[in-house]
Amino acid sequence: MKAEAEPVSEAGEASRDEISTHEMNKGISILDLILRTIAAAGTFGSAIAMATTNETLTVFPQFTQVRAEYDDHPSFKFFVIANSIVCGYLALSVPLSIFHIIRTAAKKSRILLLVFDLVMLTLVTAGASSATAIVYLAHKGNTSANWFAFCQLFDSFCERISGSLIGSFAAAVTLMLVIVTSAVALSRS
Amino acid sequence: MKAEAEPVSEAGEASRDEISTHEMNKGISILDLILRTIAAAGTFGSAIAMATTNETLTVFPQFTQVRAEYDDHPSFKFFVIANSIVCGYLALSVPLSIFHIIRTAAKKSRILLLVFDLVMLTLVTAGASSATAIVYLAHKGNTSANWFAFCQLFDSFCERISGSLIGSFAAAVTLMLVIVTSAVALSRS
């Protein structure tokens, strides 16, 4: 009697385990989708904020106009391009993310997505860091290289470019969480 | 006869599958160890090359000496610190990587290592990108901000700092491969 009962209970346990893994992975996949949306919003905001920043000043003694634009600096251009690419990628990855909510056991597509997520994380980090290096210079200048801190003149320009970095860094942190959730889902599927 | 033979052959297949997964994961773990060593060498080389760079020039008309040092620039200091931290971490992660060669089915420690790898990838990318932004400025200058391209003076200094970036970028690419191999190992264990 006992010998017959055991396999049934084992099978029951195994199926319960499978159900809990399935639901756990569903939860992870939903979290993944939410994080992707947040990261996309961050990169979108950053790209728009940086790309629309410019300031024109009238220097009084001579009444000449000086103008600061984001695309005077290659690092800022790279920042806008990097954030746009990452935002576009995140929008495109949403269908695959939704597919993972339905097919929780998918492995290959998760690994594929993880590879692209990694590349995009590196891209957004590179964009944010190089822009930060220039923003720092704009604020502090550099006496040894004789680089002038132009934020002393272009006040509102500098505030905008500094603020636009936040979305990008937030997106980088969110993408790191996306990759970790993918790894956890992979280990459970 | 057939009904009895089938379970045996299934069990044999399952154990063959387990062996092949075990050997596959062993191979992946060995690859992980090799990649870690390469990345450590890259960050070590970058940190040393950047930290030992300086140049003293004598400007002729006045016979004054001008000196360029890597730590005139906060971005270069950050580059050295970031590469040193990543190099130290990679050295410390080797024992855990060796542990994964022996215990190929380990999951939690792989996820832990993946999280740290991600943080280190972001750190080394940030260091390399911000240093690159400044190196680019040093080479090209910026006319709109009136920043002078000091590479026109400090020739060998600029060559050294440009060269030191290579190791860091190589380390970033290698760390990306490390994370992908971890994810593949996680999906198979």
Coordinates of C-alpha atoms in Angstrom, one line a residue:
Chain A
M1 CA 0.0 0.0 0.0
K2 CA 2.7 2.4 1.1
A3 CA 4.9 1.5 -1.9
E4 CA 2.1 2.4 -4.3
A5 CA 1.2 5.7 -2.5
E6 CA 4.7 7.2 -2.5
P7 CA 5.2 7.8 -6.3
V8 CA 1.8 9.5 -6.4
S9 CA 2.7 11.9 -3.6
E10 CA 6.1 12.5 -5.2
A11 CA 4.5 13.3 -8.5
G12 CA 2.1 15.7 -6.7
E13 CA 5.0 17.5 -5.1
A14 CA 6.9 17.7 -8.4
S15 CA 3.8 19.3 -10.0
R16 CA 3.4 21.7 -7.1
D17 CA 7.0 22.6 -7.5
E18 CA 6.5 23.2 -11.2
I19 CA 3.5 25.4 -10.6
S20 CA 5.3 27.5 -8.0
T21 CA 8.3 27.8 -10.3
H22 CA 6.0 28.8 -13.1
E23 CA 4.2 31.5 -10.9
M24 CA 7.5 32.7 -9.5
N25 CA 8.9 33.1 -13.1
K26 CA 5.7 34.8 -14.1
G27 CA 6.2 37.3 -11.3
I28 CA 9.8 37.9 -12.3
S29 CA 8.8 38.4 -15.9
I30 CA 6.2 41.0 -14.9
L31 CA 8.8 42.8 -12.8
D32 CA 11.1 42.7 -15.8
L33 CA 8.5 44.4 -18.0
I34 CA 7.9 47.1 -15.3
L35 CA 11.6 47.8 -15.0
R36 CA 12.0 48.0 -18.8
T37 CA 9.3 50.6 -18.9
I38 CA 11.0 52.6 -16.2
A39 CA 14.3 52.4 -17.9
A40 CA 12.8 53.5 -21.2
A41 CA 11.1 56.5 -19.6
G42 CA 14.5 57.5 -18.0
T43 CA 16.4 57.3 -21.3
F44 CA 13.7 59.1 -23.2
G45 CA 13.6 61.9 -20.6
S46 CA 17.3 62.2 -20.6
A47 CA 17.6 62.3 -24.4
I48 CA 14.9 64.9 -24.8
A49 CA 16.1 67.1 -21.9
M50 CA 19.7 67.1 -23.3
A51 CA 18.7 67.6 -26.9
T52 CA 16.5 70.6 -26.3
T53 CA 19.0 72.5 -24.2
N54 CA 20.5 75.8 -25.4
E55 CA 21.0 79.3 -24.0
T56 CA 21.8 82.6 -25.6
L57 CA 23.4 85.3 -23.6
T58 CA 24.1 88.9 -24.4
V59 CA 27.5 90.0 -23.2
F60 CA 26.9 93.6 -22.1
P61 CA 30.0 95.8 -22.8
Q62 CA 30.0 94.8 -26.5
F63 CA 26.3 93.7 -26.9
T64 CA 27.5 90.6 -28.7
Q65 CA 25.5 87.4 -28.4
V66 CA 27.1 84.2 -27.2
R67 CA 25.2 80.9 -27.5
A68 CA 25.7 77.6 -25.8
E69 CA 24.2 74.5 -27.4
Y70 CA 24.3 70.9 -26.3
D71 CA 25.8 69.8 -29.7
D72 CA 28.9 72.0 -29.2
H73 CA 30.2 69.0 -27.2
P74 CA 30.7 65.6 -28.8
S75 CA 30.1 63.9 -25.4
F76 CA 26.6 65.4 -25.2
K77 CA 25.8 64.4 -28.7
F78 CA 27.0 60.8 -27.9
F79 CA 24.8 61.0 -24.7
V80 CA 21.7 61.9 -26.8
I81 CA 22.4 59.2 -29.4
A82 CA 23.2 56.5 -26.7
N83 CA 20.0 57.3 -24.8
S84 CA 17.9 57.3 -28.0
I85 CA 19.3 53.9 -29.0
V86 CA 18.7 52.4 -25.6
C87 CA 15.2 53.8 -25.4
G88 CA 14.4 52.4 -28.9
Y89 CA 15.8 49.0 -28.0
L90 CA 13.8 48.9 -24.7
A91 CA 10.5 49.7 -26.6
L92 CA 11.3 46.9 -29.1
S93 CA 12.1 44.4 -26.3
V94 CA 8.7 44.8 -24.7
P95 CA 7.0 42.2 -26.9
L96 CA 9.7 39.6 -26.0
S97 CA 9.3 40.6 -22.3
I98 CA 5.5 39.9 -22.6
F99 CA 6.2 36.6 -24.3
H100 CA 8.3 35.6 -21.2
I101 CA 5.3 36.3 -19.0
I102 CA 3.3 33.7 -21.0
R103 CA 6.1 31.3 -21.7
T104 CA 7.9 31.3 -18.4
A105 CA 10.2 28.4 -19.2
A106 CA 11.8 30.0 -22.3
K107 CA 15.6 29.9 -22.0
K108 CA 17.2 30.8 -25.3
S109 CA 15.2 34.0 -25.8
R110 CA 16.0 35.0 -22.2
I111 CA 19.7 34.6 -22.8
L112 CA 19.4 36.5 -26.1
L113 CA 17.6 39.4 -24.3
L114 CA 20.2 39.3 -21.5
V115 CA 23.1 39.7 -24.1
F116 CA 21.3 42.8 -25.7
D117 CA 20.5 44.2 -22.2
L118 CA 24.2 44.0 -21.3
V119 CA 25.2 45.8 -24.4
M120 CA 22.6 48.5 -23.8
L121 CA 23.7 48.8 -20.1
T122 CA 27.2 49.4 -21.3
L123 CA 26.1 51.9 -23.9
V124 CA 23.9 54.0 -21.5
T125 CA 26.6 53.9 -18.8
A126 CA 29.2 55.1 -21.3
G127 CA 27.0 57.9 -22.5
A128 CA 26.1 59.1 -19.0
S129 CA 29.7 58.9 -17.8
S130 CA 31.3 60.8 -20.7
A131 CA 28.6 63.5 -20.4
T132 CA 29.2 63.6 -16.6
A133 CA 32.9 64.2 -17.2
I134 CA 32.1 67.2 -19.4
V135 CA 29.4 68.5 -17.1
Y136 CA 31.9 68.4 -14.2
L137 CA 34.4 70.3 -16.3
A138 CA 31.7 72.9 -17.2
H139 CA 31.0 73.4 -13.5
K140 CA 34.6 73.3 -12.1
G141 CA 36.8 74.0 -15.1
N142 CA 40.4 72.9 -14.9
T143 CA 43.2 75.2 -13.9
S144 CA 46.1 73.1 -15.1
A145 CA 44.7 72.7 -18.6
N146 CA 43.4 76.3 -18.5
W147 CA 39.9 75.2 -19.2
F148 CA 37.3 77.8 -18.2
A149 CA 34.2 76.7 -16.2
F150 CA 31.6 78.0 -18.6
C151 CA 28.8 77.4 -16.1
Q152 CA 29.7 80.7 -14.5
L153 CA 28.2 82.3 -17.6
F154 CA 25.6 79.8 -18.8
D155 CA 23.7 79.2 -15.7
S156 CA 20.4 77.7 -16.9
F157 CA 22.1 75.7 -19.6
C158 CA 24.3 74.0 -17.0
E159 CA 21.3 73.3 -14.8
R160 CA 19.5 71.6 -17.6
I161 CA 22.4 69.4 -18.8
S162 CA 23.2 68.4 -15.1
G163 CA 19.5 67.4 -14.6
S164 CA 19.3 65.4 -17.8
L165 CA 22.0 63.0 -16.5
I166 CA 19.7 61.7 -13.7
G167 CA 17.3 59.9 -16.1
S168 CA 20.3 58.2 -17.7
F169 CA 21.8 57.0 -14.5
A170 CA 18.4 55.8 -13.2
A171 CA 18.0 53.8 -16.5
A172 CA 21.5 52.2 -16.0
V173 CA 20.6 51.1 -12.4
T174 CA 17.2 49.8 -13.7
L175 CA 18.9 47.9 -16.5
M176 CA 21.2 46.2 -14.0
L177 CA 18.1 45.1 -12.1
V178 CA 16.6 43.8 -15.4
I179 CA 19.7 41.7 -16.0
V180 CA 19.7 40.3 -12.4
T181 CA 16.0 39.4 -12.7
S182 CA 16.7 37.6 -16.0
A183 CA 19.5 35.7 -14.4
V184 CA 17.3 34.6 -11.5
A185 CA 14.6 33.6 -14.0
L186 CA 17.2 31.6 -16.0
S187 CA 18.3 29.8 -12.9
R188 CA 14.7 28.7 -12.0
S189 CA 13.5 27.7 -15.5
Chain B
M1 CA 9.9 -7.3 -21.4
K2 CA 9.7 -4.0 -23.2
A3 CA 7.8 -2.3 -20.3
E4 CA 10.7 -3.3 -17.9
A5 CA 13.4 -2.2 -20.2
E6 CA 12.2 1.3 -20.9
P7 CA 12.6 2.9 -17.4
V8 CA 16.2 1.6 -17.3
S9 CA 17.0 3.2 -20.7
E10 CA 15.4 6.4 -19.6
A11 CA 17.4 6.5 -16.4
G12 CA 20.5 5.9 -18.4
E13 CA 19.7 8.8 -20.7
A14 CA 19.0 11.1 -17.8
S15 CA 22.3 10.3 -16.2
R16 CA 24.1 10.8 -19.6
D17 CA 22.3 14.2 -19.8
E18 CA 23.5 15.0 -16.3
I19 CA 27.0 14.1 -17.1
S20 CA 27.1 16.2 -20.3
T21 CA 25.5 19.1 -18.4
H22 CA 28.1 18.7 -15.7
E23 CA 31.0 18.7 -18.2
M24 CA 29.5 21.5 -20.2
N25 CA 29.2 23.6 -17.1
K26 CA 32.8 22.7 -16.1
G27 CA 34.0 24.0 -19.5
I28 CA 32.0 27.2 -19.0
S29 CA 33.4 27.7 -15.6
I30 CA 37.0 27.2 -16.9
L31 CA 36.3 29.8 -19.6
D32 CA 34.9 32.1 -16.9
L33 CA 38.2 31.8 -14.9
I34 CA 40.3 32.5 -18.1
L35 CA 38.2 35.6 -18.9
R36 CA 38.5 36.9 -15.4
T37 CA 42.2 36.6 -15.6
I38 CA 42.3 38.5 -18.9
A39 CA 40.0 41.3 -17.5
A40 CA 42.1 41.6 -14.4
A41 CA 45.3 41.9 -16.5
G42 CA 43.5 44.6 -18.6
T43 CA 42.4 46.7 -15.6
F44 CA 45.8 46.3 -13.9
G45 CA 47.7 47.5 -17.0
S46 CA 45.3 50.4 -17.5
A47 CA 45.6 51.6 -13.9
I48 CA 49.4 51.3 -13.9
A49 CA 49.8 53.0 -17.3
M50 CA 47.5 55.9 -16.3
A51 CA 48.9 56.4 -12.8
T52 CA 52.5 56.6 -13.9
T53 CA 52.0 59.2 -16.7
N54 CA 53.4 62.6 -16.4
E55 CA 55.5 64.9 -18.6
T56 CA 57.5 68.0 -17.9
L57 CA 58.2 70.5 -20.7
T58 CA 60.5 73.5 -20.8
V59 CA 58.8 76.3 -22.7
F60 CA 61.7 78.0 -24.4
P61 CA 61.2 81.8 -24.6
Q62 CA 60.9 82.1 -20.8
F63 CA 62.6 78.8 -19.8
T64 CA 59.7 78.0 -17.5
Q65 CA 58.8 74.5 -16.8
V66 CA 55.3 73.2 -17.4
R67 CA 54.2 69.8 -16.1
A68 CA 51.3 67.6 -17.0
E69 CA 50.2 64.9 -14.6
Y70 CA 47.4 62.4 -14.8
D71 CA 45.9 63.6 -11.4
D72 CA 45.4 67.2 -12.7
H73 CA 42.1 65.7 -14.1
P74 CA 39.5 64.2 -11.7
S75 CA 38.3 61.9 -14.5
F76 CA 41.8 60.3 -14.8
K77 CA 41.9 59.8 -11.0
F78 CA 38.5 58.2 -11.2
F79 CA 39.8 56.0 -14.0
V80 CA 42.7 54.8 -11.9
I81 CA 40.5 54.2 -8.8
A82 CA 37.8 52.3 -10.8
N83 CA 40.4 50.1 -12.6
S84 CA 42.1 49.3 -9.3
I85 CA 38.8 48.4 -7.6
V86 CA 37.8 46.2 -10.5
C87 CA 41.2 44.5 -10.6
G88 CA 41.1 43.8 -6.9
Y89 CA 37.6 42.4 -7.1
L90 CA 38.6 40.2 -10.0
A91 CA 41.5 38.8 -8.1
L92 CA 39.2 38.1 -5.1
S93 CA 36.6 36.4 -7.3
V94 CA 39.0 33.8 -8.6
P95 CA 38.5 31.4 -5.6
L96 CA 34.7 31.5 -6.2
S97 CA 35.3 30.9 -9.9
I98 CA 37.5 27.9 -9.1
F99 CA 34.7 26.6 -6.8
H100 CA 32.3 26.7 -9.7
I101 CA 34.6 24.5 -11.7
I102 CA 34.3 21.9 -9.0
R103 CA 30.7 22.5 -8.0
T104 CA 29.1 23.0 -11.4
A105 CA 25.5 22.9 -10.1
A106 CA 26.0 25.9 -7.7
K107 CA 23.3 28.5 -8.4
K108 CA 23.1 31.0 -5.6
S109 CA 26.9 31.7 -5.6
R110 CA 26.7 32.2 -9.4
I111 CA 23.9 34.7 -9.1
L112 CA 25.9 36.5 -6.3
L113 CA 29.0 36.6 -8.5
L114 CA 26.9 37.8 -11.5
V115 CA 25.5 40.8 -9.4
F116 CA 29.0 41.8 -8.4
D117 CA 30.3 41.3 -12.0
L118 CA 27.5 43.7 -13.2
V119 CA 28.4 46.4 -10.8
M120 CA 32.1 46.1 -11.7
L121 CA 31.3 46.2 -15.5
T122 CA 29.4 49.4 -14.9
L123 CA 32.2 50.8 -12.8
V124 CA 34.9 50.0 -15.4
T125 CA 32.8 51.3 -18.2
A126 CA 32.1 54.6 -16.3
G127 CA 35.8 55.0 -15.7
A128 CA 36.8 54.3 -19.2
S129 CA 34.1 56.5 -20.8
S130 CA 34.8 59.6 -18.6
A131 CA 38.5 59.3 -19.2
T132 CA 37.8 58.9 -22.9
A133 CA 35.7 62.1 -22.9
I134 CA 38.7 64.0 -21.4
V135 CA 41.3 62.4 -23.7
Y136 CA 39.1 63.4 -26.7
L137 CA 39.0 67.0 -25.4
A138 CA 42.8 66.9 -24.8
H139 CA 43.3 65.9 -28.4
K140 CA 40.7 68.1 -30.1
G141 CA 39.9 70.8 -27.7
N142 CA 36.6 72.7 -27.9
T143 CA 36.4 76.0 -29.7
S144 CA 32.9 77.0 -28.4
A145 CA 34.0 76.5 -24.8
N146 CA 37.4 77.9 -25.5
W147 CA 39.1 74.8 -24.2
F148 CA 42.6 74.4 -25.6
A149 CA 43.8 71.0 -26.9
F150 CA 46.8 70.5 -24.7
C151 CA 48.0 67.5 -26.6
Q152 CA 49.6 69.9 -29.0
L153 CA 52.1 70.6 -26.2
F154 CA 52.2 67.3 -24.2
D155 CA 52.7 64.8 -26.9
S156 CA 54.0 61.8 -25.1
F157 CA 51.7 62.4 -22.2
C158 CA 48.7 62.2 -24.5
E159 CA 50.0 59.1 -26.2
R160 CA 50.3 57.3 -22.8
I161 CA 46.8 58.3 -21.5
S162 CA 45.2 57.3 -24.8
G163 CA 47.0 54.0 -24.7
S164 CA 46.0 53.3 -21.2
L165 CA 42.3 53.3 -22.2
I166 CA 42.7 50.2 -24.3
G167 CA 43.1 47.8 -21.3
S168 CA 40.1 49.2 -19.6
F169 CA 37.8 48.8 -22.7
A170 CA 39.1 45.3 -23.2
A171 CA 38.3 44.5 -19.6
A172 CA 34.8 45.8 -20.1
V173 CA 34.2 43.6 -23.1
T174 CA 35.7 40.6 -21.2
L175 CA 33.5 41.2 -18.2
M176 CA 30.4 41.2 -20.5
L177 CA 31.5 37.8 -21.8
V178 CA 31.9 36.7 -18.2
I179 CA 28.4 37.7 -17.4
V180 CA 27.0 35.9 -20.5
T181 CA 28.9 32.7 -19.6
S182 CA 27.4 32.9 -16.1
A183 CA 23.9 33.3 -17.5
V184 CA 24.5 30.3 -19.8
A185 CA 25.8 28.2 -16.9
L186 CA 22.8 29.3 -14.7
S187 CA 20.3 28.2 -17.5
R188 CA 21.9 24.8 -17.6
S189 CA 22.4 24.0 -13.9

